[in-house]
Amino acid sequence: MSKRLSPQLQHNITEDTYCETHLEPTRLFCDVDQITLCSKCFQSQEHKHHMVCGIQEAAENYRKLFQEILNTSREKLEAAKSILTDEQERMAMIQEEEQNFKKMIESEYSMRLRLLNEECEQNLQRQQECVSDLNLRETLLNQVIKLATELEEMFQEMLQRLGRVGRENMEKLKESEARASEQVCSLLKLIVELEKKCGEGTLALLKNAKYSLERSKSLLLEHLEPAHITDLSLCHIRGLSSMFRVLQRHLTLDPETAHPCLALSEDLRTMRLRHGQQDGAGNPERLDFSAMVLAAESFTSGRHYWEVDVGKATRWQVGIYHGSADAKGSTARASGEKVLLTGSVMGTEWTLWVFPPLKRLFLEKKLDTVGVFLDCEHGQISFYNVTETSLIYNFSHCAFQGALRPVFSLCIPNGDTSPDSLTILQHGPSCDATVSP
């Protein structure tokens, strides 16, 4: 009665092969020439300086190497699949982002055009005493038409640049997706081959072993990286409306709404953290922006603009709060009641976030002064980099309810004291006709 040996036992038995030249069993393996040798071949000058070992030992060494590469291939396959999935998700995401930035550009253009027309009307009203001077009125109208044309051309150029960057990003992601897909297919094929190789008998495993090993290693050396795309927030909308100076509000901080750890200046324009008031408890990785204070002024209608010096703070928030507020910093904490711009620095890296929804923005350099524009009727809030005279981000068609109040907050540090401070800036006379009591 015959018994079939298991594959594992078969691997441990060297097949009987004989040297065609010397007709002796080949029990040795030359790693240089990748051939089996008999004892007489081993003694020849041809293999005298080659690395030679027993067939069984050579097979086990290669089997071990193939198994290591197989394990590495499986890990690399999972990484390639992850990159492939990420690139496919990023393609869908940048299409949505491009549409959002397009709406933001169009919203900003509509706002700038409204302010330009309002500025024109104010200039014409000032010239009412010069009605008889038709040339002057015609000059003013022509100037407005020219400015409106230049404004439209600038925004059209921005839309074109946004579209161009969007197409370039999509092409890069498609190329990256193709590379990732190709690597996934190659790794799947390699894994099948390696699994088969590891399961083969001694002589079959040694056949072309070195070539298979080198080919496998070369594939594993291929480095796959996600595509480097241009952040759409780099498509800056340049310039600030000259009407912002007319609409600028002289805000002050409301001590009744200040968090207990905040100290306010006598003129109620600067806020900083009190020494010794920081709470070191809690998760050190969590940013706690509960050190909040509202402006004393509130808005129910009209358009308003203010600026905040954030250059002396490493973690801060500015924005709009809508809803009721209790005393002593116990303002409603529900995130849906605030529209915020958040800035933070980790080491030398500056990061901006807007909310809601939470979205990270690209920042080329440190931000020193933030401008905030609010249009109650059109439900628009815009944040500006005043130093660079460019739009950071805007929210349009917001559904406001009740009075709106500017909000400011600092991050409470974990344990260490913080010199962070925010200051509301003032420039020239204020026009507060639409500010509610």
C-alpha positions as a Markdown table, in Angstrom:
| # | Residue | x | y | z |
|---|---|---|---|---|
| 1 | Met | 0.0 | 0.0 | 0.0 |
| 2 | Ser | 1.6 | 3.2 | -1.1 |
| 3 | Lys | 1.5 | 6.5 | 0.8 |
| 4 | Arg | 1.6 | 10.0 | -0.7 |
| 5 | Leu | 4.1 | 12.4 | 0.9 |
| 6 | Ser | 2.9 | 15.8 | 2.0 |
| 7 | Pro | 4.2 | 18.8 | 0.0 |
| 8 | Gln | 6.3 | 19.9 | 3.0 |
| 9 | Leu | 8.0 | 16.5 | 3.1 |
| 10 | Gln | 8.6 | 16.6 | -0.6 |
| 11 | His | 10.3 | 20.0 | -0.2 |
| 12 | Asn | 12.9 | 18.3 | 2.1 |
| 13 | Ile | 13.8 | 15.6 | -0.4 |
| 14 | Thr | 16.3 | 16.4 | -3.1 |
| 15 | Glu | 15.1 | 15.0 | -6.4 |
| 16 | Asp | 17.6 | 12.5 | -8.0 |
| 17 | Thr | 19.3 | 14.4 | -10.8 |
| 18 | Tyr | 22.6 | 13.6 | -12.5 |
| 19 | Cys | 25.3 | 15.6 | -14.1 |
| 20 | Glu | 25.2 | 15.1 | -17.9 |
| 21 | Thr | 29.0 | 15.4 | -18.1 |
| 22 | His | 30.1 | 13.2 | -15.2 |
| 23 | Leu | 27.0 | 11.1 | -14.7 |
| 24 | Glu | 27.1 | 11.7 | -10.9 |
| 25 | Pro | 24.3 | 13.0 | -8.7 |
| 26 | Thr | 24.0 | 16.8 | -8.5 |
| 27 | Arg | 23.9 | 17.6 | -4.8 |
| 28 | Leu | 25.4 | 21.1 | -5.0 |
| 29 | Phe | 24.1 | 24.5 | -6.3 |
| 30 | Cys | 26.2 | 27.3 | -7.7 |
| 31 | Asp | 24.6 | 30.6 | -6.8 |
| 32 | Val | 26.6 | 32.6 | -9.4 |
| 33 | Asp | 25.7 | 30.5 | -12.4 |
| 34 | Gln | 22.3 | 29.3 | -10.9 |
| 35 | Ile | 22.9 | 25.7 | -11.8 |
| 36 | Thr | 23.2 | 22.3 | -10.0 |
| 37 | Leu | 26.6 | 20.7 | -9.7 |
| 38 | Cys | 28.1 | 17.3 | -9.0 |
| 39 | Ser | 31.3 | 16.9 | -6.9 |
| 40 | Lys | 33.5 | 16.8 | -10.0 |
| 41 | Cys | 31.9 | 20.0 | -11.4 |
| 42 | Phe | 32.5 | 21.7 | -8.1 |
| 43 | Gln | 36.3 | 20.9 | -8.3 |
| 44 | Ser | 36.6 | 22.4 | -11.8 |
| 45 | Gln | 38.3 | 25.8 | -12.4 |
| 46 | Glu | 35.0 | 27.1 | -13.7 |
| 47 | His | 33.3 | 27.1 | -10.3 |
| 48 | Lys | 36.4 | 27.2 | -8.1 |
| 49 | His | 35.8 | 30.8 | -6.8 |
| 50 | His | 32.0 | 30.7 | -7.0 |
| 51 | Met | 29.6 | 30.5 | -4.0 |
| 52 | Val | 28.5 | 26.9 | -3.8 |
| 53 | Cys | 26.4 | 25.2 | -1.2 |
| 54 | Gly | 24.1 | 22.1 | -0.9 |
| 55 | Ile | 21.0 | 22.1 | -3.0 |
| 56 | Gln | 18.7 | 21.7 | 0.1 |
| 57 | Glu | 20.5 | 24.6 | 1.8 |
| 58 | Ala | 20.2 | 26.8 | -1.3 |
| 59 | Ala | 16.5 | 26.0 | -1.7 |
| 60 | Glu | 15.7 | 26.9 | 1.9 |
| 61 | Asn | 17.7 | 30.1 | 1.7 |
| 62 | Tyr | 15.8 | 31.2 | -1.4 |
| 63 | Arg | 12.5 | 30.0 | 0.1 |
| 64 | Lys | 13.1 | 32.3 | 3.1 |
| 65 | Leu | 14.0 | 35.2 | 0.8 |
| 66 | Phe | 10.9 | 34.7 | -1.3 |
| 67 | Gln | 8.7 | 34.5 | 1.8 |
| 68 | Glu | 10.2 | 37.8 | 3.1 |
| 69 | Ile | 9.5 | 39.5 | -0.2 |
| 70 | Leu | 6.0 | 38.0 | -0.3 |
| 71 | Asn | 5.3 | 39.5 | 3.1 |
| 72 | Thr | 6.7 | 42.9 | 2.0 |
| 73 | Ser | 4.7 | 42.7 | -1.2 |
| 74 | Arg | 1.4 | 42.2 | 0.7 |
| 75 | Glu | 2.2 | 45.2 | 2.9 |
| 76 | Lys | 3.1 | 47.3 | -0.2 |
| 77 | Leu | -0.1 | 46.1 | -1.9 |
| 78 | Glu | -2.2 | 47.5 | 1.0 |
| 79 | Ala | -0.4 | 50.8 | 0.8 |
| 80 | Ala | -0.9 | 51.0 | -3.0 |
| 81 | Lys | -4.6 | 50.2 | -2.6 |
| 82 | Ser | -4.9 | 53.0 | 0.1 |
| 83 | Ile | -3.2 | 55.5 | -2.2 |
| 84 | Leu | -5.5 | 54.4 | -5.1 |
| 85 | Thr | -8.6 | 54.9 | -3.0 |
| 86 | Asp | -7.3 | 58.3 | -1.7 |
| 87 | Glu | -6.6 | 59.6 | -5.2 |
| 88 | Gln | -10.1 | 58.6 | -6.4 |
| 89 | Glu | -11.6 | 60.4 | -3.4 |
| 90 | Arg | -9.4 | 63.4 | -4.0 |
| 91 | Met | -10.6 | 63.6 | -7.6 |
| 92 | Ala | -14.2 | 63.9 | -6.4 |
| 93 | Met | -13.2 | 66.3 | -3.6 |
| 94 | Ile | -11.4 | 68.8 | -5.8 |
| 95 | Gln | -14.3 | 68.9 | -8.2 |
| 96 | Glu | -16.5 | 69.9 | -5.3 |
| 97 | Glu | -13.9 | 72.4 | -4.0 |
| 98 | Glu | -13.5 | 74.0 | -7.4 |
| 99 | Gln | -17.3 | 74.6 | -7.5 |
| 100 | Asn | -17.2 | 76.0 | -3.9 |
| 101 | Phe | -14.3 | 78.4 | -4.8 |
| 102 | Lys | -16.2 | 79.4 | -8.0 |
| 103 | Lys | -19.2 | 80.4 | -5.9 |
| 104 | Met | -16.9 | 82.2 | -3.5 |
| 105 | Ile | -15.4 | 84.3 | -6.4 |
| 106 | Glu | -18.8 | 85.1 | -7.8 |
| 107 | Ser | -20.1 | 86.1 | -4.4 |
| 108 | Glu | -17.1 | 88.3 | -3.8 |
| 109 | Tyr | -17.6 | 89.9 | -7.2 |
| 110 | Ser | -21.3 | 90.6 | -6.5 |
| 111 | Met | -20.4 | 92.2 | -3.2 |
| 112 | Arg | -17.6 | 94.4 | -4.6 |
| 113 | Leu | -19.9 | 95.5 | -7.5 |
| 114 | Arg | -22.6 | 96.5 | -5.0 |
| 115 | Leu | -20.1 | 98.5 | -2.9 |
| 116 | Leu | -18.8 | 100.2 | -6.1 |
| 117 | Asn | -22.3 | 101.2 | -7.1 |
| 118 | Glu | -23.0 | 102.5 | -3.6 |
| 119 | Glu | -19.8 | 104.5 | -3.6 |
| 120 | Cys | -20.7 | 106.0 | -7.0 |
| 121 | Glu | -24.1 | 107.0 | -5.7 |
| 122 | Gln | -22.5 | 108.7 | -2.7 |
| 123 | Asn | -20.1 | 110.6 | -4.9 |
| 124 | Leu | -22.9 | 111.7 | -7.2 |
| 125 | Gln | -24.9 | 112.9 | -4.2 |
| 126 | Arg | -22.0 | 115.0 | -3.0 |
| 127 | Gln | -22.0 | 116.6 | -6.5 |
| 128 | Gln | -25.7 | 117.6 | -6.4 |
| 129 | Glu | -24.7 | 121.2 | -6.0 |
| 130 | Cys | -22.9 | 120.9 | -9.3 |
| 131 | Val | -25.8 | 119.6 | -11.3 |
| 132 | Ser | -25.2 | 122.2 | -13.9 |
| 133 | Asp | -21.7 | 120.8 | -14.5 |
| 134 | Leu | -22.7 | 117.9 | -16.7 |
| 135 | Asn | -19.1 | 117.3 | -17.7 |
| 136 | Leu | -18.2 | 116.5 | -14.0 |
| 137 | Arg | -21.2 | 114.1 | -13.7 |
| 138 | Glu | -20.3 | 112.4 | -16.9 |
| 139 | Thr | -16.7 | 112.1 | -15.8 |
| 140 | Leu | -17.8 | 110.4 | -12.6 |
| 141 | Leu | -20.1 | 108.0 | -14.4 |
| 142 | Asn | -17.3 | 107.1 | -16.9 |
| 143 | Gln | -15.0 | 106.5 | -14.0 |
| 144 | Val | -17.4 | 104.1 | -12.4 |
| 145 | Ile | -18.0 | 102.2 | -15.7 |
| 146 | Lys | -14.3 | 101.9 | -16.1 |
| 147 | Leu | -13.8 | 100.6 | -12.6 |
| 148 | Ala | -16.7 | 98.1 | -13.0 |
| 149 | Thr | -15.2 | 96.8 | -16.3 |
| 150 | Glu | -11.8 | 96.4 | -14.6 |
| 151 | Leu | -13.5 | 94.6 | -11.7 |
| 152 | Glu | -15.3 | 92.2 | -14.0 |
| 153 | Glu | -12.1 | 91.5 | -16.0 |
| 154 | Met | -10.2 | 90.8 | -12.8 |
| 155 | Phe | -12.8 | 88.3 | -11.5 |
| 156 | Gln | -13.1 | 86.6 | -15.0 |
| 157 | Glu | -9.3 | 86.2 | -14.9 |
| 158 | Met | -9.6 | 84.6 | -11.4 |
| 159 | Leu | -12.3 | 82.2 | -12.7 |
| 160 | Gln | -10.1 | 81.2 | -15.6 |
| 161 | Arg | -7.1 | 80.7 | -13.3 |
| 162 | Leu | -9.3 | 78.6 | -11.0 |
| 163 | Gly | -10.4 | 76.5 | -13.9 |
| 164 | Arg | -6.9 | 76.1 | -15.2 |
| 165 | Val | -5.5 | 75.0 | -11.8 |
| 166 | Gly | -8.5 | 72.6 | -11.4 |
| 167 | Arg | -7.7 | 70.9 | -14.7 |
| 168 | Glu | -4.1 | 70.6 | -13.9 |
| 169 | Asn | -4.9 | 69.1 | -10.5 |
| 170 | Met | -7.3 | 66.6 | -12.1 |
| 171 | Glu | -4.7 | 65.6 | -14.7 |
| 172 | Lys | -2.1 | 65.0 | -11.9 |
| 173 | Leu | -4.6 | 62.9 | -9.9 |
| 174 | Lys | -5.6 | 60.8 | -12.9 |
| 175 | Glu | -1.9 | 60.1 | -13.7 |
| 176 | Ser | -1.3 | 59.2 | -10.0 |
| 177 | Glu | -4.4 | 57.0 | -10.0 |
| 178 | Ala | -3.1 | 55.2 | -13.1 |
| 179 | Arg | 0.3 | 54.6 | -11.5 |
| 180 | Ala | -1.3 | 53.3 | -8.3 |
| 181 | Ser | -3.7 | 51.1 | -10.3 |
| 182 | Glu | -0.7 | 49.7 | -12.3 |
| 183 | Gln | 1.3 | 49.0 | -9.1 |
| 184 | Val | -1.7 | 47.2 | -7.5 |
| 185 | Cys | -2.0 | 44.9 | -10.6 |
| 186 | Ser | 1.8 | 44.3 | -10.6 |
| 187 | Leu | 1.9 | 43.5 | -6.9 |
| 188 | Leu | -1.1 | 41.2 | -7.2 |
| 189 | Lys | 0.6 | 39.3 | -10.0 |
| 190 | Leu | 3.9 | 39.2 | -8.0 |
| 191 | Ile | 2.1 | 37.8 | -5.0 |
| 192 | Val | 0.6 | 35.0 | -7.0 |
| 193 | Glu | 4.0 | 34.1 | -8.4 |
| 194 | Leu | 5.7 | 34.2 | -5.1 |
| 195 | Glu | 3.1 | 32.1 | -3.4 |
| 196 | Lys | 3.5 | 29.6 | -6.2 |
| 197 | Lys | 7.3 | 29.8 | -5.9 |
| 198 | Cys | 7.3 | 29.2 | -2.1 |
| 199 | Gly | 5.2 | 26.1 | -2.6 |
| 200 | Glu | 7.4 | 24.5 | -5.2 |
| 201 | Gly | 9.8 | 21.6 | -4.8 |
| 202 | Thr | 13.6 | 22.1 | -4.4 |
| 203 | Leu | 14.7 | 22.0 | -8.0 |
| 204 | Ala | 11.7 | 23.9 | -9.3 |
| 205 | Leu | 12.2 | 26.6 | -6.7 |
| 206 | Leu | 15.9 | 27.0 | -7.6 |
| 207 | Lys | 15.1 | 27.3 | -11.3 |
| 208 | Asn | 15.7 | 31.0 | -12.3 |
| 209 | Ala | 15.6 | 31.8 | -8.5 |
| 210 | Lys | 18.1 | 34.7 | -8.7 |
| 211 | Tyr | 16.3 | 36.3 | -11.7 |
| 212 | Ser | 12.9 | 36.0 | -9.9 |
| 213 | Leu | 14.4 | 37.4 | -6.7 |
| 214 | Glu | 15.9 | 40.4 | -8.5 |
| 215 | Arg | 12.8 | 41.1 | -10.5 |
| 216 | Ser | 10.7 | 41.0 | -7.4 |
| 217 | Lys | 13.0 | 43.4 | -5.6 |
| 218 | Ser | 13.0 | 45.8 | -8.5 |
| 219 | Leu | 9.2 | 46.0 | -8.3 |
| 220 | Leu | 9.3 | 46.6 | -4.6 |
| 221 | Leu | 11.8 | 49.5 | -5.1 |
| 222 | Glu | 9.3 | 51.4 | -7.1 |
| 223 | His | 8.2 | 54.3 | -4.9 |
| 224 | Leu | 4.6 | 55.4 | -5.0 |
| 225 | Glu | 3.5 | 58.8 | -3.8 |
| 226 | Pro | 0.2 | 60.7 | -3.8 |
| 227 | Ala | 0.0 | 63.5 | -6.4 |
| 228 | His | 1.2 | 66.9 | -5.4 |
| 229 | Ile | -1.6 | 69.3 | -6.4 |
| 230 | Thr | -2.0 | 73.1 | -6.1 |
| 231 | Asp | -4.3 | 74.2 | -3.2 |
| 232 | Leu | -7.2 | 76.1 | -4.7 |
| 233 | Ser | -7.0 | 78.6 | -1.9 |
| 234 | Leu | -3.8 | 79.9 | -3.6 |
| 235 | Cys | -6.1 | 81.4 | -6.3 |
| 236 | His | -6.2 | 84.6 | -4.2 |
| 237 | Ile | -8.8 | 87.3 | -4.8 |
| 238 | Arg | -6.7 | 90.4 | -4.5 |
| 239 | Gly | -7.7 | 93.9 | -3.4 |
| 240 | Leu | -9.9 | 95.4 | -0.7 |
| 241 | Ser | -12.9 | 97.6 | -1.3 |
| 242 | Ser | -12.3 | 101.3 | -0.6 |
| 243 | Met | -15.8 | 101.2 | 1.0 |
| 244 | Phe | -14.4 | 99.1 | 3.9 |
| 245 | Arg | -13.0 | 102.3 | 5.4 |
| 246 | Val | -16.5 | 103.9 | 5.3 |
| 247 | Leu | -18.1 | 100.8 | 6.8 |
| 248 | Gln | -15.4 | 100.2 | 9.5 |
| 249 | Arg | -16.8 | 99.9 | 13.0 |
| 250 | His | -15.1 | 101.0 | 16.2 |
| 251 | Leu | -15.7 | 97.9 | 18.2 |
| 252 | Thr | -15.1 | 97.3 | 21.9 |
| 253 | Leu | -15.0 | 94.1 | 24.0 |
| 254 | Asp | -17.9 | 93.3 | 26.3 |
| 255 | Pro | -16.5 | 92.5 | 29.8 |
| 256 | Glu | -19.8 | 90.9 | 30.8 |
| 257 | Thr | -19.2 | 88.1 | 28.2 |
| 258 | Ala | -15.5 | 87.6 | 28.8 |
| 259 | His | -14.2 | 84.2 | 29.9 |
| 260 | Pro | -12.7 | 84.4 | 33.5 |
| 261 | Cys | -9.2 | 83.6 | 32.2 |
| 262 | Leu | -9.2 | 86.7 | 30.0 |
| 263 | Ala | -7.9 | 90.1 | 30.9 |
| 264 | Leu | -9.2 | 93.1 | 28.9 |
| 265 | Ser | -7.4 | 96.4 | 28.4 |
| 266 | Glu | -8.8 | 99.7 | 29.8 |
| 267 | Asp | -9.9 | 100.8 | 26.3 |
| 268 | Leu | -11.6 | 97.4 | 25.9 |
| 269 | Arg | -9.8 | 96.7 | 22.6 |
| 270 | Thr | -7.2 | 94.2 | 23.6 |
| 271 | Met | -7.7 | 90.8 | 25.2 |
| 272 | Arg | -5.0 | 88.5 | 26.7 |
| 273 | Leu | -4.8 | 85.5 | 29.0 |
| 274 | Arg | -4.4 | 86.2 | 32.7 |
| 275 | His | -1.2 | 84.9 | 34.3 |
| 276 | Gly | -1.8 | 81.9 | 36.5 |
| 277 | Gln | -5.3 | 81.3 | 35.2 |
| 278 | Gln | -4.5 | 78.6 | 32.7 |
| 279 | Asp | -5.9 | 75.2 | 33.3 |
| 280 | Gly | -3.3 | 72.4 | 32.7 |
| 281 | Ala | -5.8 | 69.6 | 32.9 |
| 282 | Gly | -7.3 | 67.8 | 30.0 |
| 283 | Asn | -6.0 | 66.4 | 26.8 |
| 284 | Pro | -2.8 | 68.3 | 25.8 |
| 285 | Glu | -3.4 | 67.6 | 22.1 |
| 286 | Arg | -6.9 | 69.3 | 22.2 |
| 287 | Leu | -7.1 | 73.0 | 21.5 |
| 288 | Asp | -9.4 | 74.7 | 23.9 |
| 289 | Phe | -10.7 | 78.0 | 22.5 |
| 290 | Ser | -13.2 | 78.6 | 25.3 |
| 291 | Ala | -11.3 | 81.8 | 26.3 |
| 292 | Met | -14.0 | 83.8 | 24.4 |
| 293 | Val | -15.4 | 87.3 | 24.5 |
| 294 | Leu | -18.0 | 89.1 | 22.4 |
| 295 | Ala | -18.0 | 92.6 | 21.1 |
| 296 | Ala | -20.2 | 95.1 | 23.0 |
| 297 | Glu | -21.8 | 96.1 | 19.6 |
| 298 | Ser | -24.3 | 93.9 | 17.8 |
| 299 | Phe | -25.7 | 94.1 | 14.3 |
| 300 | Thr | -29.2 | 93.4 | 13.0 |
| 301 | Ser | -28.9 | 95.0 | 9.5 |
| 302 | Gly | -26.6 | 96.8 | 7.2 |
| 303 | Arg | -22.9 | 96.2 | 6.3 |
| 304 | His | -20.0 | 96.3 | 8.7 |
| 305 | Tyr | -16.2 | 95.9 | 8.6 |
| 306 | Trp | -13.6 | 95.6 | 11.3 |
| 307 | Glu | -10.0 | 94.6 | 11.6 |
| 308 | Val | -8.2 | 92.5 | 14.3 |
| 309 | Asp | -4.4 | 92.3 | 15.0 |
| 310 | Val | -3.7 | 88.6 | 15.4 |
| 311 | Gly | 0.1 | 88.9 | 15.0 |
| 312 | Lys | 0.7 | 88.5 | 18.7 |
| 313 | Ala | -1.2 | 85.3 | 19.0 |
| 314 | Thr | -0.3 | 81.7 | 18.1 |
| 315 | Arg | -3.8 | 80.3 | 18.4 |
| 316 | Trp | -6.8 | 82.4 | 17.9 |
| 317 | Gln | -10.3 | 82.7 | 16.5 |
| 318 | Val | -12.3 | 85.6 | 15.1 |
| 319 | Gly | -15.8 | 85.6 | 13.6 |
| 320 | Ile | -19.5 | 86.1 | 14.1 |
| 321 | Tyr | -21.7 | 84.8 | 16.9 |
| 322 | His | -25.5 | 84.7 | 16.5 |
| 323 | Gly | -27.8 | 83.9 | 19.3 |
| 324 | Ser | -28.3 | 84.9 | 22.9 |
| 325 | Ala | -25.3 | 85.1 | 25.3 |
| 326 | Asp | -25.2 | 84.7 | 29.1 |
| 327 | Ala | -22.8 | 86.6 | 31.3 |
| 328 | Lys | -19.1 | 86.0 | 32.1 |
| 329 | Gly | -18.0 | 84.0 | 29.1 |
| 330 | Ser | -20.8 | 81.5 | 29.3 |
| 331 | Thr | -21.8 | 82.2 | 25.7 |
| 332 | Ala | -23.6 | 79.4 | 24.0 |
| 333 | Arg | -21.0 | 76.8 | 23.0 |
| 334 | Ala | -22.9 | 75.2 | 20.2 |
| 335 | Ser | -20.6 | 75.4 | 17.2 |
| 336 | Gly | -23.5 | 76.0 | 14.8 |
| 337 | Glu | -24.0 | 79.4 | 16.4 |
| 338 | Lys | -20.6 | 80.7 | 15.2 |
| 339 | Val | -18.9 | 81.4 | 11.9 |
| 340 | Leu | -15.2 | 81.3 | 12.6 |
| 341 | Leu | -11.7 | 81.8 | 11.2 |
| 342 | Thr | -9.1 | 80.0 | 13.3 |
| 343 | Gly | -5.4 | 80.4 | 13.1 |
| 344 | Ser | -2.7 | 78.3 | 14.8 |
| 345 | Val | 1.0 | 77.7 | 14.6 |
| 346 | Met | 2.8 | 74.5 | 15.3 |
| 347 | Gly | 6.6 | 75.1 | 15.3 |
| 348 | Thr | 7.1 | 77.1 | 12.1 |
| 349 | Glu | 4.0 | 75.9 | 10.3 |
| 350 | Trp | 1.0 | 78.3 | 10.2 |
| 351 | Thr | -2.5 | 76.8 | 9.6 |
| 352 | Leu | -5.9 | 78.5 | 9.0 |
| 353 | Trp | -9.3 | 76.8 | 9.4 |
| 354 | Val | -12.8 | 78.1 | 8.6 |
| 355 | Phe | -16.0 | 76.8 | 10.1 |
| 356 | Pro | -18.7 | 75.7 | 9.4 |
| 357 | Pro | -18.0 | 73.2 | 7.9 |
| 358 | Leu | -14.5 | 72.7 | 9.2 |
| 359 | Lys | -12.1 | 73.3 | 6.3 |
| 360 | Arg | -8.3 | 73.8 | 6.2 |
| 361 | Leu | -6.8 | 76.6 | 4.1 |
| 362 | Phe | -3.3 | 77.0 | 2.7 |
| 363 | Leu | -1.3 | 79.8 | 4.3 |
| 364 | Glu | 1.9 | 81.0 | 2.6 |
| 365 | Lys | 3.2 | 83.2 | 5.4 |
| 366 | Lys | 2.2 | 84.3 | 8.9 |
| 367 | Leu | -1.0 | 86.3 | 9.1 |
| 368 | Asp | -0.8 | 89.6 | 11.1 |
| 369 | Thr | -4.1 | 91.4 | 10.5 |
| 370 | Val | -7.5 | 89.9 | 9.7 |
| 371 | Gly | -10.3 | 92.0 | 8.2 |
| 372 | Val | -14.0 | 90.9 | 8.7 |
| 373 | Phe | -16.8 | 92.0 | 6.5 |
| 374 | Leu | -20.4 | 91.4 | 7.3 |
| 375 | Asp | -23.4 | 92.0 | 5.1 |
| 376 | Cys | -26.6 | 91.2 | 7.1 |
| 377 | Glu | -29.0 | 91.5 | 4.2 |
| 378 | His | -27.1 | 89.2 | 1.8 |
| 379 | Gly | -26.0 | 86.8 | 4.5 |
| 380 | Gln | -22.3 | 87.2 | 3.7 |
| 381 | Ile | -19.3 | 87.0 | 5.9 |
| 382 | Ser | -15.8 | 87.5 | 4.4 |
| 383 | Phe | -12.4 | 87.2 | 6.0 |
| 384 | Tyr | -9.4 | 89.1 | 4.6 |
| 385 | Asn | -5.7 | 89.1 | 4.9 |
| 386 | Val | -5.3 | 92.9 | 5.3 |
| 387 | Thr | -1.5 | 92.9 | 5.0 |
| 388 | Glu | -1.6 | 91.0 | 1.6 |
| 389 | Thr | -4.9 | 92.8 | 0.6 |
| 390 | Ser | -6.5 | 89.5 | -0.4 |
| 391 | Leu | -9.6 | 87.4 | 0.5 |
| 392 | Ile | -9.0 | 84.5 | 2.8 |
| 393 | Tyr | -12.5 | 82.9 | 2.6 |
| 394 | Asn | -16.1 | 84.0 | 2.5 |
| 395 | Phe | -19.5 | 82.5 | 3.4 |
| 396 | Ser | -22.5 | 83.5 | 1.4 |
| 397 | His | -26.2 | 83.0 | 1.8 |
| 398 | Cys | -25.9 | 82.5 | 5.5 |
| 399 | Ala | -29.3 | 82.3 | 7.3 |
| 400 | Phe | -28.9 | 84.6 | 10.3 |
| 401 | Gln | -31.3 | 84.8 | 13.2 |
| 402 | Gly | -31.3 | 87.6 | 15.8 |
| 403 | Ala | -28.6 | 90.0 | 16.5 |
| 404 | Leu | -25.1 | 89.3 | 15.3 |
| 405 | Arg | -22.0 | 90.0 | 17.5 |
| 406 | Pro | -18.3 | 89.8 | 16.6 |
| 407 | Val | -16.6 | 87.1 | 18.6 |
| 408 | Phe | -12.9 | 86.7 | 19.6 |
| 409 | Ser | -11.2 | 83.9 | 21.4 |
| 410 | Leu | -7.7 | 82.6 | 22.4 |
| 411 | Cys | -6.6 | 79.1 | 23.0 |
| 412 | Ile | -6.1 | 78.2 | 26.7 |
| 413 | Pro | -2.6 | 76.6 | 27.0 |
| 414 | Asn | -2.0 | 73.4 | 28.8 |
| 415 | Gly | 0.0 | 74.3 | 31.9 |
| 416 | Asp | 2.4 | 77.0 | 30.5 |
| 417 | Thr | 1.6 | 80.7 | 30.5 |
| 418 | Ser | 0.8 | 82.3 | 27.1 |
| 419 | Pro | 1.7 | 85.8 | 26.0 |
| 420 | Asp | -1.0 | 85.6 | 23.2 |
| 421 | Ser | -3.2 | 88.7 | 22.7 |
| 422 | Leu | -5.7 | 90.0 | 20.2 |
| 423 | Thr | -6.4 | 93.7 | 19.5 |
| 424 | Ile | -9.3 | 95.3 | 17.6 |
| 425 | Leu | -7.8 | 98.0 | 15.3 |
| 426 | Gln | -9.3 | 101.4 | 14.6 |
| 427 | His | -8.7 | 103.6 | 11.6 |
| 428 | Gly | -10.2 | 107.1 | 11.3 |
| 429 | Pro | -13.8 | 108.1 | 12.0 |
| 430 | Ser | -16.4 | 105.4 | 12.3 |
| 431 | Cys | -19.9 | 105.3 | 10.7 |
| 432 | Asp | -22.2 | 103.5 | 13.1 |
| 433 | Ala | -25.6 | 104.4 | 11.7 |
| 434 | Thr | -26.7 | 100.8 | 11.2 |
| 435 | Val | -25.3 | 99.5 | 14.5 |
| 436 | Ser | -28.0 | 98.5 | 17.0 |
| 437 | Pro | -27.7 | 99.5 | 20.6 |
